[in-house]
PDB file of C-alpha atoms in Angstrom:
ATOM      1  CA  ALA E 102    -104.415 -71.417 -69.472  1.00 49.00           C
ATOM      2  CA  ARG E 103    -102.393 -68.575 -68.054  1.00 49.00           C
ATOM      3  CA  LYS E 104     -99.258 -69.218 -66.089  1.00 51.00           C
ATOM      4  CA  ARG E 105     -98.300 -66.758 -63.458  1.00 54.00           C
ATOM      5  CA  ALA E 106     -94.673 -65.717 -63.590  1.00 55.00           C
ATOM      6  CA  LEU E 107     -92.935 -66.087 -60.230  1.00 51.00           C
ATOM      7  CA  ARG E 108     -90.735 -63.242 -59.118  1.00 57.00           C
ATOM      8  CA  GLY E 109     -87.486 -63.827 -57.239  1.00 57.00           C
ATOM      9  CA  GLY E 110     -89.101 -63.318 -53.811  1.00 58.00           C
ATOM     10  CA  ASP E 111     -91.955 -65.674 -54.640  1.00 61.00           C
ATOM     11  CA  VAL E 112     -89.508 -68.389 -55.699  1.00 53.00           C
ATOM     12  CA  LEU E 113     -87.622 -68.148 -52.376  1.00 58.00           C
ATOM     13  CA  LYS E 114     -90.881 -68.195 -50.413  1.00 63.00           C
ATOM     14  CA  THR E 115     -92.062 -71.295 -52.302  1.00 63.00           C
ATOM     15  CA  ARG E 116     -88.729 -73.064 -51.693  1.00 65.00           C
ATOM     16  CA  LYS E 117     -88.883 -72.259 -47.969  1.00 63.00           C
ATOM     17  CA  GLN E 118     -92.431 -73.597 -47.761  1.00 66.00           C
ATOM     18  CA  ASN E 119     -91.426 -76.780 -49.595  1.00 61.00           C
ATOM     19  CA  ARG E 120     -88.383 -77.212 -47.355  1.00 62.00           C
ATOM     20  CA  LEU E 121     -90.556 -76.813 -44.245  1.00 56.00           C
ATOM     21  CA  LYS E 122     -93.029 -79.370 -45.575  1.00 55.00           C
ATOM     22  CA  VAL E 123     -90.207 -81.851 -46.210  1.00 51.00           C
ATOM     23  CA  ILE E 124     -88.783 -81.288 -42.710  1.00 58.00           C
ATOM     24  CA  ALA E 125     -92.234 -81.709 -41.128  1.00 52.00           C
ATOM     25  CA  MET E 126     -92.800 -84.950 -43.037  1.00 55.00           C
ATOM     26  CA  ALA E 127     -89.372 -86.255 -42.030  1.00 52.00           C
ATOM     27  CA  VAL E 128     -90.034 -85.514 -38.357  1.00 52.00           C
ATOM     28  CA  ALA E 129     -93.434 -87.223 -38.600  1.00 53.00           C
ATOM     29  CA  LEU E 130     -91.865 -90.313 -40.174  1.00 52.00           C
ATOM     30  CA  VAL E 131     -89.137 -90.501 -37.544  1.00 53.00           C
ATOM     31  CA  CYS E 132     -91.620 -90.093 -34.688  1.00 48.00           C
ATOM     32  CA  SER E 133     -94.310 -92.434 -36.005  1.00 43.00           C
ATOM     33  CA  PRO E 134     -92.650 -95.634 -34.742  1.00 48.00           C
ATOM     34  CA  LEU E 135     -92.398 -94.002 -31.324  1.00 47.00           C
ATOM     35  CA  MET E 136     -96.085 -93.139 -31.344  1.00 47.00           C
ATOM     36  CA  ALA E 137     -97.050 -96.583 -32.617  1.00 51.00           C
ATOM     37  CA  ASN E 138     -95.315 -98.250 -29.668  1.00 51.00           C
ATOM     38  CA  ALA E 139     -96.125 -95.724 -26.999  1.00 69.00           C
ATOM     39  CA  ALA E 140     -96.669 -98.204 -24.155  1.00 92.00           C
ATOM     40  CA  GLY E 141     -94.357 -97.579 -21.263  1.00 94.00           C
ATOM     41  CA  LEU E 142     -93.679 -97.936 -17.577  1.00 95.00           C
ATOM     42  CA  GLY E 143     -93.613 -94.897 -15.325  1.00 95.00           C
ATOM     43  CA  ARG E 144     -93.136 -94.134 -11.671  1.00 95.00           C
ATOM     44  CA  ILE E 145     -93.783 -96.642  -8.897  1.00 96.00           C
ATOM     45  CA  THR E 146     -95.599 -95.503  -5.747  1.00 95.00           C
ATOM     46  CA  VAL E 147     -95.275 -97.734  -2.691  1.00 95.00           C
ATOM     47  CA  LEU E 148     -98.285 -97.485  -0.358  1.00 95.00           C
ATOM     48  CA  SER E 149     -97.206-100.015   2.298  1.00 95.00           C
ATOM     49  CA  ALA E 150     -94.476-100.202   4.895  1.00 95.00           C
ATOM     50  CA  LEU E 151     -91.823-102.713   5.923  1.00 95.00           C
ATOM     51  CA  GLY E 152     -93.371-105.809   7.553  1.00 95.00           C
ATOM     52  CA  GLN E 153     -96.693-105.312   5.759  1.00 95.00           C
ATOM     53  CA  PRO E 154     -98.053-106.957   2.625  1.00 96.00           C
ATOM     54  CA  LEU E 155     -96.831-104.939  -0.354  1.00 95.00           C
ATOM     55  CA  LYS E 156     -99.211-102.530  -2.021  1.00 97.00           C
ATOM     56  CA  ALA E 157     -97.748-100.470  -4.855  1.00 97.00           C
ATOM     57  CA  GLU E 158     -98.978 -98.720  -7.984  1.00 97.00           C
ATOM     58  CA  LEU E 159     -96.933 -98.758 -11.189  1.00 97.00           C
ATOM     59  CA  GLU E 160     -97.824 -96.066 -13.731  1.00 96.00           C
ATOM     60  CA  ILE E 161     -98.532 -97.255 -17.276  1.00 95.00           C
ATOM     61  CA  THR E 162     -98.638 -95.254 -20.487  1.00 94.00           C
ATOM     62  CA  ALA E 163    -100.437 -96.838 -23.420  1.00 92.00           C
ATOM     63  CA  SER E 164    -102.811 -96.085 -26.246  1.00 90.00           C
ATOM     64  CA  LYS E 165    -106.359 -97.475 -26.091  1.00 87.00           C
ATOM     65  CA  ASP E 166    -105.405-100.134 -28.656  1.00 88.00           C
ATOM     66  CA  GLU E 167    -102.398-101.205 -26.581  1.00 91.00           C
ATOM     67  CA  LEU E 168    -104.454-101.419 -23.377  1.00 89.00           C
ATOM     68  CA  ASN E 169    -106.465-104.303 -24.831  1.00 89.00           C
ATOM     69  CA  SER E 170    -103.417-106.561 -24.976  1.00 91.00           C
ATOM     70  CA  LEU E 171    -101.316-105.054 -22.174  1.00 93.00           C
ATOM     71  CA  SER E 172     -99.953-107.142 -19.322  1.00 94.00           C
ATOM     72  CA  ALA E 173     -97.339-106.426 -16.669  1.00 96.00           C
ATOM     73  CA  ARG E 174     -95.442-109.040 -14.718  1.00 96.00           C
ATOM     74  CA  LEU E 175     -92.208-109.738 -12.934  1.00 97.00           C
ATOM     75  CA  ALA E 176     -89.459-110.507 -15.451  1.00 96.00           C
ATOM     76  CA  SER E 177     -88.073-114.041 -15.593  1.00 95.00           C
ATOM     77  CA  PRO E 178     -85.203-115.166 -13.359  1.00 94.00           C
ATOM     78  CA  GLU E 179     -83.108-115.405 -16.563  1.00 94.00           C
ATOM     79  CA  ALA E 180     -83.752-111.709 -17.278  1.00 95.00           C
ATOM     80  CA  PHE E 181     -82.565-110.891 -13.742  1.00 95.00           C
ATOM     81  CA  LYS E 182     -79.401-112.895 -14.349  1.00 94.00           C
ATOM     82  CA  VAL E 183     -78.712-111.126 -17.661  1.00 94.00           C
ATOM     83  CA  ALA E 184     -79.259-107.737 -15.985  1.00 94.00           C
ATOM     84  CA  GLY E 185     -76.971-108.675 -13.095  1.00 94.00           C
ATOM     85  CA  ILE E 186     -79.749-108.285 -10.520  1.00 94.00           C
ATOM     86  CA  GLU E 187     -80.220-110.767  -7.700  1.00 94.00           C
ATOM     87  CA  PHE E 188     -83.571-112.560  -7.790  1.00 94.00           C
ATOM     88  CA  VAL E 189     -84.585-112.544  -4.099  1.00 88.00           C
ATOM     89  CA  SER E 190     -87.229-114.876  -2.718  1.00 84.00           C
ATOM     90  CA  ALA E 191     -89.511-111.991  -1.673  1.00 83.00           C
ATOM     91  CA  LEU E 192     -90.168-111.356  -5.378  1.00 91.00           C
ATOM     92  CA  THR E 193     -91.871-114.734  -5.900  1.00 90.00           C
ATOM     93  CA  ASN E 194     -94.893-113.489  -3.923  1.00 92.00           C
ATOM     94  CA  LEU E 195     -95.587-110.459  -6.164  1.00 95.00           C
ATOM     95  CA  HIS E 196     -98.980-110.257  -7.878  1.00 97.00           C
ATOM     96  CA  PHE E 197     -99.630-107.812 -10.730  1.00 97.00           C
ATOM     97  CA  SER E 198    -103.239-106.792 -11.401  1.00 96.00           C
ATOM     98  CA  ARG E 199    -104.524-108.083 -14.725  1.00 92.00           C
ATOM     99  CA  GLU E 200    -106.410-104.934 -15.585  1.00 91.00           C
ATOM    100  CA  VAL E 201    -104.990-101.440 -15.866  1.00 92.00           C
ATOM    101  CA  LYS E 202    -106.730 -99.131 -13.415  1.00 93.00           C
ATOM    102  CA  GLU E 203    -107.216 -95.393 -13.742  1.00 92.00           C
ATOM    103  CA  ARG E 204    -107.404 -92.595 -11.174  1.00 92.00           C
ATOM    104  CA  GLY E 205    -106.898 -88.884 -11.604  1.00 91.00           C
ATOM    105  CA  GLY E 206    -106.089 -89.274 -15.298  1.00 89.00           C
ATOM    106  CA  LYS E 207    -103.233 -91.692 -14.578  1.00 92.00           C
ATOM    107  CA  ARG E 208    -103.233 -95.363 -15.488  1.00 94.00           C
ATOM    108  CA  TYR E 209    -101.551 -97.900 -13.264  1.00 96.00           C
ATOM    109  CA  VAL E 210    -101.151-101.560 -12.416  1.00 97.00           C
ATOM    110  CA  GLU E 211    -101.323-102.677  -8.797  1.00 97.00           C
ATOM    111  CA  ILE E 212     -98.505-104.771  -7.395  1.00 97.00           C
ATOM    112  CA  THR E 213     -99.358-106.644  -4.212  1.00 97.00           C
ATOM    113  CA  THR E 214     -98.298-109.541  -2.005  1.00 96.00           C
ATOM    114  CA  ASP E 215    -100.359-111.730   0.321  1.00 95.00           C
ATOM    115  CA  ARG E 216     -97.524-111.956   2.826  1.00 94.00           C
ATOM    116  CA  PRO E 217     -95.605-109.243   4.655  1.00 94.00           C
ATOM    117  CA  VAL E 218     -92.413-108.033   2.954  1.00 93.00           C
ATOM    118  CA  ASN E 219     -89.500-107.913   5.386  1.00 92.00           C
ATOM    119  CA  GLU E 220     -86.823-106.878   2.903  1.00 90.00           C
ATOM    120  CA  PRO E 221     -86.244-103.130   3.333  1.00 92.00           C
ATOM    121  CA  PHE E 222     -84.713-102.777  -0.128  1.00 90.00           C
ATOM    122  CA  ILE E 223     -86.383-104.249  -3.235  1.00 92.00           C
ATOM    123  CA  ASP E 224     -84.732-104.364  -6.658  1.00 95.00           C
ATOM    124  CA  MET E 225     -86.887-105.858  -9.402  1.00 95.00           C
ATOM    125  CA  LEU E 226     -87.365-106.079 -13.149  1.00 97.00           C
ATOM    126  CA  VAL E 227     -90.851-105.509 -14.536  1.00 97.00           C
ATOM    127  CA  GLU E 228     -91.802-106.788 -17.968  1.00 97.00           C
ATOM    128  CA  LEU E 229     -94.556-105.025 -19.915  1.00 95.00           C
ATOM    129  CA  ASN E 230     -96.011-106.891 -22.909  1.00 94.00           C
ATOM    130  CA  TRP E 231     -98.539-105.785 -25.501  1.00 93.00           C
ATOM    131  CA  ALA E 232     -99.507-106.928 -28.988  1.00 91.00           C
ATOM    132  CA  SER E 233     -96.810-104.956 -30.794  1.00 90.00           C
ATOM    133  CA  GLY E 234     -94.024-104.793 -28.235  1.00 92.00           C
ATOM    134  CA  ARG E 235     -92.262-105.633 -25.018  1.00 93.00           C
ATOM    135  CA  LEU E 236     -90.434-103.527 -22.445  1.00 94.00           C
ATOM    136  CA  VAL E 237     -88.357-104.476 -19.399  1.00 96.00           C
ATOM    137  CA  ARG E 238     -87.489-101.881 -16.758  1.00 96.00           C
ATOM    138  CA  GLU E 239     -85.672-102.013 -13.438  1.00 97.00           C
ATOM    139  CA  TYR E 240     -87.233-100.599 -10.289  1.00 96.00           C
ATOM    140  CA  THR E 241     -85.583-100.117  -6.906  1.00 94.00           C
ATOM    141  CA  PHE E 242     -87.462 -98.971  -3.844  1.00 91.00           C
ATOM    142  CA  LEU E 243     -87.134 -98.861  -0.082  1.00 91.00           C
ATOM    143  CA  LEU E 244     -89.827 -99.903   2.351  1.00 92.00           C
ATOM    144  CA  ASP E 245     -89.963 -97.577   5.351  1.00 92.00           C
ATOM    145  CA  PRO E 246     -90.773 -98.906   8.828  1.00 90.00           C
ATOM    146  CA  PRO E 247     -94.457 -98.487   9.778  1.00 86.00           C
ATOM    147  CA  ALA E 248     -95.382 -95.068  11.179  1.00 82.00           C
ATOM    148  CA  ASP E 249     -96.106 -96.574  14.644  1.00 73.00           C
ATOM    149  CA  PHE E 250     -92.633 -98.162  14.799  1.00 56.00           C
TER     150      PHE E 250
END
């Protein structure tokens, strides 16, 4: 078997290629836990006004595998206490849709109430659970008066 002799330039090129491969592998290893637990909470869009039953959409990011076990809900009163956020009575009426809906390429969970919300300022903690993780995020939003007000 013949061995090809590497010249100085070839040796440097091979070392650069190996270094790039090592860097690429390191980046992939560092990012893989982030990709494995990609579920997340995005922007909230409030579709109702002050004095009306709440209708809001909370964006969700998740892989197809995570969607199977995904659930969103209001965090526990203890979580509010730990976060230093007041748990107001208006929050007890919140309902989170069980299924994740999709429109325009965006996934979301609906948040609704049966009763009108008369608090103009809502501060809440949302808990997102899935088979391999859990996330809690704070949301604050204002309810504008109805357009005919």
